[in-house]
Amino acid sequence: MLSGISILAQDAAILYPASDTKIYPSETIEILWSNPKFRPIDLYYRLDMQAWILIESDLLQNSYIWTVPQTNAQKISFKVTYSVIDTPELYWHQENASTKEIRAGLFSPSGKRILTGSADNIVRLWDFDLKSLLYEVNLDTIGNLLYSVPYSDDIAFVSLDEYLARLDFSSVDIISNVISIGSAVRALDCTGKNGGMVAASSLDGYVYIFDTDLNFLKKFQSTSSENLYSVRFSRDGKLICLSDYEGVIDCYDIETGELIFSGSGHGANQQNTVVWSVDISPDNTTVLSGGVDATVRLWSVFDESEINKFVRHSGHVRSVRYSPDGMSFISGSLDGMLRHYDALAQYENENIAINHGSGILSVDYYPNSDYIISSGRGNDFKVWRIFESVLSQDVVESQIIRKIGLRIPHLFVNLNENFNLPVLSDYKKSETLFSKNKFNLSLKIEIPVLIVDVEQLGEIQTGITYDTLELETEFDITMDTVINLNAFSLLGPTNYGDLRLLEVSSDSELEIETDDGSVTISDDCGGTTGRGVQVSGNLPGLKVSPNPASDILHLSVDVVEDSEYTIKITDYSGKASLINDRLYLRSGFHELTVNTSELHDGVYFLIFSNNRVIFTRKIIIKNK
């Protein structure tokens, strides 16, 4: 039989969204999938790498209309799945496996062996394929056996009163090492990850971690009680979870020592709070617990909230376990029932509950999830053949995109006026939750340079109508102004020009819509007639050089009427720094010089005018 993801894994396939689809918060989308086997489909989503959330189960159609939640996540994944669940089949019943209750019956990591530890103080090693006993060792001389756990096909660890022992069944002397914890050890677990580790929970409120030679590595303390009931490593060996008499479940990052989860909720009115057993989902997103209150509960590692509660047991839930493939979990109770749950949809498969026949103390999965083992007060253990015979699923991950609008407003300014040229955002109109406050933006803005001078634009080539400004800026999403450009209004061939956002690019999760603006310059120049401009061909009628200048500034001017002209140099505020007035020029081309040696270094505006004509040029003074 098959288990896990079968050869039919692509029978159910998501057609939309695809991996390159852009998903927007609060958007209503139609999720599409193929289902050639016409099975009832379960549909899920998850945000970033958090736990899967069921959208809808038992869907017989091939599409579903769904609204994306408001979220600050960056990725969203969709999954369709169906399963055909067989009734479990008893594969091996080992009667009289012990003279007293079996407190632990577990598969070795390879699945070739079963380790049992019982109240008669005997640890036994069984051959799974041959269904026969291989070895046994009596530990009466050390203490009372409480728990046993396999590390490999030959190596096991056991707890006896305050002692922790290492067993090596491949050695003549099976008991290879014994150490004292200093306090009674109630539960054990081990992992082959990170060089191999063993964890022992003690009645002093600590979980002690050792290497496989029982050298002490570190310890973790319960946040609530001194009486610890269980301990469990995550499948990747990165986390360790413990539970106590008060019902508090703590989960630590082993490397950093950080407490990443602490929750409670079993029992009522401070009664029946004890949590007998815990486990961690293979993706480290969910904690599973079983308690004296006869409930099985699921907890979110991310926000410490209770996800679900199952109440069909009628006795203490003594053991819970996730399947290695993360598709299901099981619970065993003193009511004699072994119950099976769908981990994805988070519901109990009620039609396949198993009657073990006596109180269950221990449950476990075969390494590939094809079998389970149950053991307990009937002095026997039972192995059951697979729950799930066929599973088909498909997963697609898409990017969550957030929209925001950027615009340049329409501006009205006076001639020869300093003004701000802003780029604004419409964030106040958006209800979207952003994953961060600040984004890096690249902007290309088109400026009508004949009538607008922008400080960041630099020197402008003559004879062009528009020029572009390229800049990088950090945009704070909580502000309505992206950037303010320092600008100055000039006299030109028109009093109107467009301000265009040619290109805007940003972080990948931000989609930007743009609106262009304009600038209108008042033509009131203070004279008796409207302003004008004299040009020669397509060139402005005034050139200045060099620019930047030091001591001397050269002017090339082409005028068409005899008149008195004024040359004035002002700073940004309009304050005159140098004036040459009553300069009489005849119609034609003239070369003039202006002494700028007395000016301080900086940016100025040169204004050449009579009562009808004004030319304005930005100049830079850099005196030696």
Coordinates of C-alpha atoms in Angstrom, one line a residue:
M1 CA 0.0 0.0 0.0
L2 CA 1.0 3.6 -0.5
S3 CA 1.3 6.3 2.1
G4 CA 2.3 10.0 2.2
I5 CA 2.5 11.6 -1.3
S6 CA 1.8 8.9 -3.8
I7 CA 2.6 8.4 -7.4
L8 CA -0.8 10.2 -8.0
A9 CA 0.5 13.3 -6.3
Q10 CA -0.4 15.5 -9.4
D11 CA -3.9 14.1 -9.9
A12 CA -5.2 17.2 -8.2
A13 CA -3.4 20.2 -9.6
I14 CA -3.8 23.9 -8.9
L15 CA -4.4 25.8 -12.2
Y16 CA -4.8 29.3 -10.7
P17 CA -3.2 31.1 -9.0
A18 CA 0.2 30.3 -10.4
S19 CA 3.7 30.9 -9.0
D20 CA 3.9 34.2 -11.0
T21 CA 0.5 35.4 -10.1
K22 CA 0.3 38.7 -8.1
I23 CA -2.1 38.4 -5.2
Y24 CA -3.5 41.6 -3.6
P25 CA -4.8 41.8 0.0
S26 CA -8.6 42.0 0.1
E27 CA -8.8 40.9 -3.5
T28 CA -11.5 38.4 -4.4
I29 CA -10.1 35.6 -6.6
E30 CA -11.3 32.4 -8.2
I31 CA -9.1 29.4 -7.2
L32 CA -9.1 26.8 -10.0
W33 CA -7.8 23.2 -9.9
S34 CA -8.0 20.0 -11.9
N35 CA -9.4 16.8 -10.4
P36 CA -9.5 14.0 -12.9
K37 CA -10.3 11.4 -10.2
F38 CA -13.4 13.4 -9.1
R39 CA -12.5 13.1 -5.4
P40 CA -13.8 15.5 -2.7
I41 CA -11.1 18.2 -2.5
D42 CA -9.8 20.0 0.6
L43 CA -8.6 23.5 -0.1
Y44 CA -6.0 25.3 2.1
Y45 CA -3.9 28.4 2.3
R46 CA -1.0 29.7 4.4
L47 CA 0.8 33.0 4.8
D48 CA 4.5 33.0 4.5
M49 CA 5.6 29.7 6.2
Q50 CA 3.0 29.5 8.9
A51 CA 0.6 26.7 9.5
W52 CA -1.9 25.6 6.8
I53 CA -5.4 27.0 7.2
L54 CA -8.4 25.1 5.8
I55 CA -10.5 27.2 3.4
E56 CA -13.1 24.6 2.6
S57 CA -13.3 20.8 2.7
D58 CA -15.1 18.2 0.5
L59 CA -15.3 20.4 -2.5
L60 CA -16.8 18.5 -5.5
Q61 CA -16.4 21.5 -8.0
N62 CA -13.2 22.6 -9.6
S63 CA -13.2 26.2 -8.5
Y64 CA -13.8 28.3 -5.4
I65 CA -14.4 32.1 -5.0
W66 CA -12.3 33.4 -2.1
T67 CA -11.3 36.8 -0.7
V68 CA -7.7 37.2 0.3
P69 CA -7.4 38.3 3.9
Q70 CA -5.9 41.6 5.0
T71 CA -2.3 40.6 6.0
N72 CA 1.2 41.9 6.1
A73 CA 2.6 38.6 4.8
Q74 CA 4.8 38.6 1.7
K75 CA 3.9 35.1 0.4
I76 CA 0.7 33.2 0.1
S77 CA 0.5 29.5 -0.7
F78 CA -2.5 27.4 -1.8
K79 CA -2.9 23.7 -1.5
V80 CA -5.5 21.2 -2.8
T81 CA -5.5 17.7 -1.5
Y82 CA -7.6 14.6 -1.3
S83 CA -7.1 11.3 0.5
V84 CA -8.6 7.9 0.5
I85 CA -8.6 6.5 4.0
D86 CA -8.5 2.8 4.7
T87 CA -9.7 1.2 7.8
P88 CA -6.6 0.3 9.9
E89 CA -5.6 -3.4 9.8
L90 CA -4.0 -5.2 12.8
Y91 CA -0.6 -6.2 11.5
W92 CA 1.0 -7.6 14.7
H93 CA -0.4 -8.4 18.1
Q94 CA 2.3 -9.3 20.6
E95 CA 0.4 -10.8 23.5
N96 CA 2.1 -11.1 26.9
A97 CA 4.9 -8.9 25.8
S98 CA 5.6 -8.2 29.4
T99 CA 4.4 -9.3 32.8
K100 CA 3.3 -5.8 33.7
E101 CA 2.2 -2.7 31.9
I102 CA 4.3 -1.5 28.9
R103 CA 5.1 2.2 29.5
A104 CA 6.7 2.8 26.2
G105 CA 6.5 0.9 22.9
L106 CA 8.4 2.8 20.1
F107 CA 9.9 2.2 16.7
S108 CA 13.6 2.6 16.1
P109 CA 14.5 5.4 13.6
S110 CA 15.0 2.8 10.8
G111 CA 11.8 1.0 11.7
K112 CA 13.6 -2.4 11.9
R113 CA 13.3 -2.6 15.7
I114 CA 10.6 -2.0 18.3
L115 CA 11.8 -1.1 21.8
T116 CA 9.5 -1.7 24.8
G117 CA 10.0 -0.7 28.4
S118 CA 7.7 -2.1 31.1
A119 CA 6.9 -1.9 34.8
D120 CA 8.6 -5.3 35.3
N121 CA 11.9 -3.3 34.9
I122 CA 12.7 -5.2 31.6
V123 CA 13.6 -3.5 28.4
R124 CA 13.0 -5.6 25.3
L125 CA 14.2 -5.2 21.7
W126 CA 12.0 -6.8 19.0
D127 CA 12.6 -7.5 15.3
F128 CA 9.8 -5.8 13.3
D129 CA 10.1 -7.9 10.1
L130 CA 10.4 -11.2 11.9
K131 CA 7.9 -10.3 14.6
S132 CA 10.2 -11.8 17.3
L133 CA 12.1 -10.9 20.4
L134 CA 15.8 -10.2 19.9
Y135 CA 17.1 -9.1 23.3
E136 CA 16.0 -8.2 26.8
V137 CA 17.8 -6.7 29.8
N138 CA 16.6 -6.6 33.4
L139 CA 17.3 -3.4 35.2
D140 CA 16.2 -4.3 38.7
T141 CA 19.6 -3.6 40.1
I142 CA 19.5 0.1 39.0
G143 CA 15.9 1.1 39.9
N144 CA 12.3 1.3 38.8
L145 CA 11.9 1.6 35.1
L146 CA 9.8 4.7 34.1
Y147 CA 10.5 5.2 30.4
S148 CA 12.7 3.9 27.5
V149 CA 13.4 5.4 24.1
P150 CA 15.4 4.0 21.1
Y151 CA 18.2 6.1 19.6
S152 CA 19.1 3.6 16.9
D153 CA 18.5 -0.1 16.1
D154 CA 21.0 -1.1 18.9
I155 CA 21.2 2.0 21.2
A156 CA 18.5 3.0 23.7
F157 CA 18.2 5.2 26.7
V158 CA 16.1 4.5 29.8
S159 CA 15.1 6.3 33.0
L160 CA 15.0 4.5 36.3
D161 CA 14.1 6.7 39.3
E162 CA 16.8 9.4 39.3
Y163 CA 19.1 7.5 36.9
L164 CA 19.6 7.7 33.2
A165 CA 21.1 4.7 31.5
R166 CA 22.5 4.0 28.0
L167 CA 21.9 0.6 26.6
D168 CA 23.9 -1.0 23.7
F169 CA 22.4 -4.2 22.6
S170 CA 25.3 -4.9 20.2
S171 CA 27.7 -5.1 23.1
V172 CA 28.3 -8.0 25.5
D173 CA 27.6 -5.6 28.4
I174 CA 24.3 -4.0 27.3
I175 CA 24.3 -1.5 30.2
S176 CA 27.1 0.8 28.9
N177 CA 26.7 3.9 31.1
V178 CA 24.6 5.0 34.1
I179 CA 24.4 8.6 35.5
S180 CA 22.3 10.2 38.3
I181 CA 20.2 13.2 37.4
G182 CA 19.7 14.0 41.1
S183 CA 15.9 14.0 40.8
A184 CA 13.3 11.5 39.5
V185 CA 13.2 11.3 35.7
R186 CA 9.6 11.0 34.4
A187 CA 10.1 11.1 30.6
L188 CA 12.8 10.8 27.9
D189 CA 13.4 11.7 24.3
C190 CA 16.3 11.6 21.9
T191 CA 17.3 12.9 18.5
G192 CA 20.0 12.0 16.0
K193 CA 20.2 15.6 14.9
N194 CA 23.1 18.0 15.9
G195 CA 25.4 15.2 16.7
G196 CA 22.8 13.3 18.8
M197 CA 21.1 14.4 22.0
V198 CA 19.2 12.9 24.8
A199 CA 16.6 14.9 26.9
A200 CA 15.4 13.9 30.4
S201 CA 12.5 15.6 32.2
S202 CA 12.8 15.7 35.9
L203 CA 10.6 16.4 38.9
D204 CA 12.9 19.3 39.8
G205 CA 11.4 21.4 37.0
Y206 CA 14.3 21.0 34.5
V207 CA 14.9 19.2 31.3
Y208 CA 18.5 18.1 31.1
I209 CA 20.1 17.6 27.7
F210 CA 23.1 15.2 27.2
D211 CA 25.1 13.9 24.3
T212 CA 24.8 10.2 23.4
D213 CA 27.6 9.4 25.9
L214 CA 25.5 11.1 28.6
N215 CA 27.8 14.1 28.9
F216 CA 25.8 17.1 30.1
L217 CA 25.2 19.8 27.5
K218 CA 22.5 22.2 28.8
K219 CA 19.2 22.4 30.6
F220 CA 15.9 24.2 30.3
Q221 CA 13.5 25.1 33.1
S222 CA 9.7 25.0 33.2
T223 CA 8.1 28.4 33.5
S224 CA 5.5 27.1 35.9
S225 CA 6.0 23.9 37.8
E226 CA 8.7 21.7 39.2
N227 CA 6.9 18.5 38.2
L228 CA 7.6 17.8 34.5
Y229 CA 5.5 15.1 32.8
S230 CA 6.8 15.0 29.2
V231 CA 9.6 16.1 26.9
R232 CA 9.9 16.0 23.1
F233 CA 12.4 17.1 20.5
S234 CA 11.2 18.5 17.2
R235 CA 12.0 16.3 14.2
D236 CA 14.8 18.6 13.0
G237 CA 16.3 18.7 16.5
K238 CA 16.0 22.5 16.7
L239 CA 13.3 22.8 19.3
I240 CA 12.4 21.1 22.6
C241 CA 9.0 21.0 24.2
L242 CA 8.1 20.1 27.8
S243 CA 4.9 20.0 29.8
D244 CA 4.2 20.1 33.6
Y245 CA 1.7 19.3 36.3
E246 CA 0.2 22.8 36.1
G247 CA -0.7 22.2 32.4
V248 CA 1.9 24.7 31.1
I249 CA 3.6 23.8 27.8
D250 CA 7.0 25.4 27.1
C251 CA 8.9 25.2 23.8
Y252 CA 12.5 26.4 23.6
D253 CA 15.0 27.0 20.7
I254 CA 17.8 24.6 21.7
E255 CA 20.6 26.6 20.2
T256 CA 19.7 30.1 21.4
G257 CA 17.8 29.1 24.6
E258 CA 14.9 31.4 23.6
L259 CA 11.5 30.5 24.9
I260 CA 9.4 30.6 21.7
F261 CA 6.1 29.2 23.0
S262 CA 4.4 29.0 26.4
G263 CA 0.8 28.1 26.6
S264 CA -1.8 26.4 28.8
G265 CA -5.5 25.6 28.7
H266 CA -6.1 21.9 29.7
G267 CA -8.5 21.3 32.5
A268 CA -11.0 23.7 34.2
N269 CA -11.0 25.7 37.4
Q270 CA -7.4 24.6 38.0
Q271 CA -8.5 21.0 38.0
N272 CA -7.2 18.2 35.6
T273 CA -4.6 20.5 34.2
V274 CA -1.8 17.9 33.8
V275 CA -0.4 17.5 30.3
W276 CA 0.8 13.9 29.9
S277 CA 2.3 14.2 26.4
V278 CA 3.4 16.7 23.8
D279 CA 4.7 16.7 20.3
I280 CA 5.8 19.2 17.7
S281 CA 4.7 19.2 14.0
P282 CA 7.4 18.4 11.5
D283 CA 7.3 21.9 10.2
N284 CA 7.7 23.4 13.7
T285 CA 4.5 25.4 13.4
T286 CA 2.1 23.5 15.8
V287 CA 2.3 22.0 19.2
L288 CA 0.2 18.9 20.0
S289 CA -0.8 18.0 23.6
G290 CA -2.9 15.4 25.5
G291 CA -4.0 15.7 29.1
V292 CA -5.7 14.4 32.1
D293 CA -8.9 16.3 31.0
A294 CA -9.3 13.7 28.2
T295 CA -8.7 16.3 25.5
V296 CA -6.3 16.6 22.6
R297 CA -5.3 20.1 21.7
L298 CA -3.4 22.0 19.0
W299 CA -1.5 25.2 19.6
S300 CA 0.1 27.7 17.2
V301 CA 3.8 28.2 17.9
F302 CA 3.6 31.7 16.3
D303 CA 1.0 33.4 18.6
E304 CA 0.6 30.8 21.4
S305 CA -3.1 30.5 20.6
E306 CA -5.2 27.3 20.8
I307 CA -6.0 26.2 17.3
N308 CA -8.3 23.3 18.0
K309 CA -9.6 20.9 20.7
F310 CA -10.8 17.3 20.4
V311 CA -13.0 15.9 23.1
R312 CA -14.0 12.3 22.1
H313 CA -11.7 10.5 24.5
S314 CA -13.3 9.6 27.9
G315 CA -10.1 9.0 29.8
H316 CA -6.7 10.5 30.4
V317 CA -4.8 11.1 27.1
R318 CA -1.5 9.6 27.9
S319 CA 0.3 9.8 24.5
V320 CA 0.1 11.9 21.4
R321 CA 2.3 11.8 18.3
Y322 CA 2.6 13.5 14.9
S323 CA 3.3 11.3 11.8
P324 CA 6.7 11.9 10.3
D325 CA 5.2 13.2 7.1
G326 CA 3.1 15.7 9.0
M327 CA -0.2 14.5 7.4
S328 CA -1.8 13.1 10.5
F329 CA -1.5 12.7 14.3
I330 CA -2.7 10.1 16.8
S331 CA -3.7 10.0 20.5
G332 CA -3.9 7.1 22.9
S333 CA -6.0 7.2 26.1
L334 CA -6.7 5.2 29.2
D335 CA -10.1 4.7 27.7
G336 CA -8.4 2.1 25.5
M337 CA -9.1 4.1 22.3
L338 CA -6.5 5.1 19.7
R339 CA -7.8 8.0 17.7
H340 CA -6.5 9.3 14.4
Y341 CA -6.6 12.9 13.1
D342 CA -6.1 14.7 9.8
A343 CA -3.3 17.2 10.5
L344 CA -4.0 19.4 7.5
A345 CA -7.8 19.8 8.0
Q346 CA -7.4 19.5 11.7
Y347 CA -10.3 17.1 12.3
E348 CA -10.7 13.6 13.7
N349 CA -11.3 10.8 11.3
E350 CA -14.0 9.4 13.5
N351 CA -14.7 6.3 11.4
I352 CA -11.2 4.8 12.0
A353 CA -10.9 5.1 15.8
I354 CA -9.2 1.9 17.1
N355 CA -10.0 -0.1 20.2
H356 CA -6.7 -1.2 21.7
G357 CA -8.6 -3.2 24.3
S358 CA -7.0 -1.7 27.4
G359 CA -5.6 1.6 28.7
I360 CA -3.0 3.0 26.3
L361 CA 0.2 4.5 27.7
S362 CA 2.3 4.9 24.5
V363 CA 1.7 5.5 20.8
D364 CA 4.2 5.9 17.9
Y365 CA 4.5 6.1 14.1
Y366 CA 6.6 4.0 11.8
P367 CA 9.3 6.2 10.2
N368 CA 7.5 6.3 6.8
S369 CA 4.1 6.7 8.6
D370 CA 2.8 3.4 7.2
Y371 CA 2.2 1.8 10.7
I372 CA 1.4 2.8 14.2
I373 CA 2.1 1.0 17.5
S374 CA 0.1 1.1 20.7
S375 CA 0.9 -0.3 24.1
G376 CA -0.1 0.0 27.7
R377 CA -1.9 -1.7 30.6
G378 CA -2.8 -4.9 28.8
N379 CA 0.8 -6.0 29.0
D380 CA 0.9 -6.3 25.2
F381 CA 1.5 -4.1 22.1
K382 CA -0.2 -3.9 18.8
V383 CA 1.0 -2.7 15.4
W384 CA -1.6 -1.4 13.0
R385 CA -1.2 -1.1 9.2
I386 CA -1.5 2.3 7.6
F387 CA -4.3 4.8 7.8
E388 CA -3.9 6.7 4.5
S389 CA -3.5 4.6 1.4
V390 CA -3.6 7.3 -1.3
L391 CA -2.9 11.0 -0.9
S392 CA -2.9 13.5 -3.8
Q393 CA -1.9 17.1 -3.3
D394 CA -0.5 20.1 -5.2
V395 CA 0.9 23.3 -3.7
V396 CA 1.4 26.7 -5.4
E397 CA 3.2 29.7 -3.8
S398 CA 2.4 33.3 -5.0
Q399 CA 3.7 36.7 -4.1
I400 CA 1.5 39.1 -2.2
I401 CA 1.6 42.6 -3.8
R402 CA 0.5 45.9 -2.3
K403 CA -0.7 48.8 -4.4
I404 CA 0.0 52.4 -3.7
G405 CA -0.4 55.6 -5.9
L406 CA 2.3 58.3 -6.4
R407 CA 1.4 61.6 -7.9
I408 CA 2.8 65.0 -8.7
P409 CA 0.2 67.7 -8.0
H410 CA -0.7 70.6 -10.3
L411 CA 1.2 73.6 -9.1
F412 CA 0.7 77.4 -9.7
V413 CA 3.7 79.6 -8.9
N414 CA 5.0 83.1 -9.5
L415 CA 7.9 83.9 -11.8
N416 CA 11.3 83.9 -10.2
E417 CA 9.9 82.1 -7.1
N418 CA 11.4 79.3 -5.0
F419 CA 8.9 76.5 -4.5
N420 CA 8.7 72.9 -3.5
L421 CA 8.0 70.3 -6.2
P422 CA 6.6 67.3 -4.2
V423 CA 6.0 63.7 -5.1
L424 CA 3.0 62.6 -3.0
S425 CA 1.5 59.2 -2.0
D426 CA -2.1 58.1 -1.5
Y427 CA -1.3 55.8 1.5
K428 CA -4.1 57.4 3.6
K429 CA -6.7 56.1 1.1
S430 CA -5.3 52.5 1.4
E431 CA -6.5 49.9 4.0
T432 CA -3.7 47.6 3.0
L433 CA -1.5 46.2 5.7
F434 CA 2.2 46.6 4.7
S435 CA 4.9 44.2 5.8
K436 CA 7.2 47.1 6.6
N437 CA 7.2 50.9 6.8
K438 CA 10.0 51.9 4.5
F439 CA 10.7 51.1 0.9
N440 CA 13.5 52.0 -1.4
L441 CA 12.3 53.8 -4.5
S442 CA 13.9 54.7 -7.8
L443 CA 12.3 57.6 -9.6
K444 CA 12.7 59.2 -13.0
I445 CA 10.9 62.6 -13.2
E446 CA 10.5 64.7 -16.4
I447 CA 10.9 68.5 -15.8
P448 CA 10.1 71.3 -18.2
V449 CA 13.6 72.9 -17.9
L450 CA 12.8 76.0 -19.9
I451 CA 10.5 77.2 -17.1
V452 CA 11.5 75.2 -14.0
D453 CA 14.9 74.8 -12.5
V454 CA 15.4 71.9 -10.0
E455 CA 18.4 72.0 -7.7
Q456 CA 19.2 68.3 -8.1
L457 CA 19.0 68.4 -11.9
G458 CA 22.5 69.8 -12.5
E459 CA 23.6 71.7 -15.6
I460 CA 21.1 71.6 -18.5
Q461 CA 21.9 71.4 -22.2
T462 CA 20.6 74.3 -24.1
G463 CA 17.9 73.9 -26.7
I464 CA 15.9 71.2 -25.0
T465 CA 12.3 71.5 -23.7
Y466 CA 12.3 68.7 -21.1
D467 CA 15.0 67.0 -19.1
T468 CA 14.8 64.0 -16.6
L469 CA 15.9 63.7 -13.1
E470 CA 16.8 60.3 -11.8
L471 CA 17.1 59.8 -8.0
E472 CA 16.9 57.2 -5.2
T473 CA 15.0 57.8 -2.1
E474 CA 13.7 55.9 1.0
F475 CA 9.9 56.2 1.2
D476 CA 8.2 56.0 4.6
I477 CA 4.7 54.5 4.0
T478 CA 3.3 56.4 6.9
M479 CA 4.1 59.8 5.3
D480 CA 2.1 61.4 2.5
T481 CA 5.2 63.1 0.9
V482 CA 7.7 60.8 -0.8
I483 CA 10.2 63.6 -1.7
N484 CA 10.3 67.4 -2.0
L485 CA 12.4 68.9 -4.8
N486 CA 13.8 72.4 -4.4
A487 CA 12.7 74.3 -7.6
F488 CA 12.8 77.8 -9.1
S489 CA 10.4 79.2 -11.7
L490 CA 12.0 80.7 -14.8
L491 CA 10.9 82.7 -17.8
G492 CA 10.5 80.6 -20.9
P493 CA 8.6 80.3 -24.2
T494 CA 5.5 79.3 -22.3
N495 CA 4.1 79.6 -18.8
Y496 CA 2.9 76.0 -18.6
G497 CA 4.6 72.6 -18.5
D498 CA 4.0 69.0 -17.6
L499 CA 5.6 67.2 -14.6
R500 CA 5.7 63.5 -15.4
L501 CA 6.7 60.4 -13.4
L502 CA 8.3 58.5 -16.2
E503 CA 9.5 55.5 -14.1
V504 CA 9.1 54.3 -10.6
S505 CA 10.5 51.1 -9.3
S506 CA 10.5 49.7 -5.7
D507 CA 10.8 46.7 -3.6
S508 CA 9.2 43.7 -5.2
E509 CA 6.1 43.6 -3.0
L510 CA 5.1 47.1 -3.9
E511 CA 3.1 47.9 -7.1
I512 CA 2.9 51.6 -7.9
E513 CA 0.4 53.6 -10.0
T514 CA 1.4 57.1 -11.0
D515 CA -0.4 60.3 -11.8
D516 CA 1.4 63.2 -13.6
G517 CA 1.1 66.9 -12.7
S518 CA 1.9 70.2 -14.2
V519 CA 3.3 73.6 -13.3
T520 CA 1.8 77.0 -14.3
I521 CA 3.9 80.1 -13.9
S522 CA 2.2 83.5 -13.4
D523 CA 3.1 85.9 -16.3
D524 CA 2.8 89.0 -14.2
C525 CA 6.3 90.4 -14.4
G526 CA 5.6 93.8 -12.9
G527 CA 5.8 95.7 -16.3
T528 CA 3.2 97.4 -18.5
T529 CA 3.1 94.5 -20.9
G530 CA 3.1 90.7 -20.7
R531 CA 6.4 89.0 -20.6
G532 CA 8.2 87.8 -23.7
V533 CA 11.4 86.0 -24.7
Q534 CA 13.8 86.6 -27.6
V535 CA 15.3 83.5 -29.3
S536 CA 17.7 82.9 -32.2
G537 CA 16.6 79.8 -34.1
N538 CA 15.7 77.1 -31.5
L539 CA 18.2 78.4 -28.9
P540 CA 17.4 80.7 -26.0
G541 CA 18.5 84.3 -26.5
L542 CA 21.0 84.2 -23.7
K543 CA 24.0 82.0 -23.0
V544 CA 26.4 82.2 -20.0
S545 CA 29.9 80.6 -19.7
P546 CA 31.7 79.3 -18.0
N547 CA 29.3 77.7 -15.6
P548 CA 30.5 77.2 -12.9
A549 CA 32.3 80.5 -13.1
S550 CA 35.0 82.1 -10.9
D551 CA 36.0 85.7 -11.5
I552 CA 34.5 86.5 -14.8
L553 CA 31.2 85.4 -16.4
H554 CA 30.8 85.7 -20.2
L555 CA 27.4 86.5 -21.6
S556 CA 26.3 85.9 -25.2
V557 CA 23.0 87.7 -25.9
D558 CA 21.0 88.2 -29.1
V559 CA 18.5 91.1 -28.9
V560 CA 16.1 92.4 -31.5
E561 CA 15.4 95.9 -30.2
D562 CA 17.5 98.9 -29.1
S563 CA 16.9 99.4 -25.4
E564 CA 18.4 99.8 -22.0
Y565 CA 18.9 96.4 -20.3
T566 CA 19.7 95.4 -16.8
I567 CA 21.9 92.5 -15.7
K568 CA 21.0 91.3 -12.2
I569 CA 22.4 88.4 -10.1
T570 CA 20.3 87.2 -7.2
D571 CA 20.4 84.4 -4.7
Y572 CA 17.6 81.8 -4.2
S573 CA 15.7 84.2 -1.9
G574 CA 15.7 86.8 -4.7
K575 CA 18.1 89.1 -2.9
A576 CA 20.2 91.0 -5.4
S577 CA 23.9 90.4 -5.1
L578 CA 25.1 92.3 -8.2
I579 CA 23.4 94.8 -10.5
N580 CA 24.5 96.3 -13.8
D581 CA 21.7 98.6 -15.0
R582 CA 21.1 101.1 -17.8
L583 CA 23.2 99.1 -20.2
Y584 CA 22.2 100.4 -23.7
L585 CA 22.4 97.8 -26.4
R586 CA 21.4 98.0 -30.1
S587 CA 19.7 95.2 -31.9
G588 CA 22.0 92.3 -32.7
F589 CA 24.4 89.9 -31.1
H590 CA 26.6 91.0 -28.1
E591 CA 29.4 89.5 -26.0
L592 CA 29.4 90.9 -22.4
T593 CA 31.3 90.2 -19.3
V594 CA 30.3 90.4 -15.6
N595 CA 32.8 90.5 -12.8
T596 CA 31.8 87.9 -10.2
S597 CA 34.9 87.9 -8.1
E598 CA 33.1 89.5 -5.1
L599 CA 30.4 86.8 -5.0
H600 CA 30.6 84.0 -2.4
D601 CA 30.6 80.4 -3.7
G602 CA 27.0 79.2 -4.3
V603 CA 24.1 79.0 -6.7
Y604 CA 22.7 82.2 -8.1
F605 CA 20.3 83.3 -10.8
L606 CA 21.4 85.7 -13.6
I607 CA 18.5 87.9 -14.9
F608 CA 18.9 89.8 -18.2
S609 CA 15.9 92.1 -18.8
N610 CA 14.3 95.3 -20.1
N611 CA 10.7 96.4 -19.6
R612 CA 9.5 93.7 -22.1
V613 CA 12.1 90.9 -22.1
I614 CA 13.4 88.7 -19.2
F615 CA 16.0 85.9 -19.5
T616 CA 16.8 83.8 -16.5
R617 CA 19.8 81.4 -16.1
K618 CA 21.0 79.5 -13.1
I619 CA 24.7 80.0 -12.5
I620 CA 27.2 78.5 -10.1
I621 CA 30.0 80.5 -8.6
K622 CA 33.2 78.7 -7.5
N623 CA 35.9 81.3 -6.8
K624 CA 39.4 80.1 -6.4

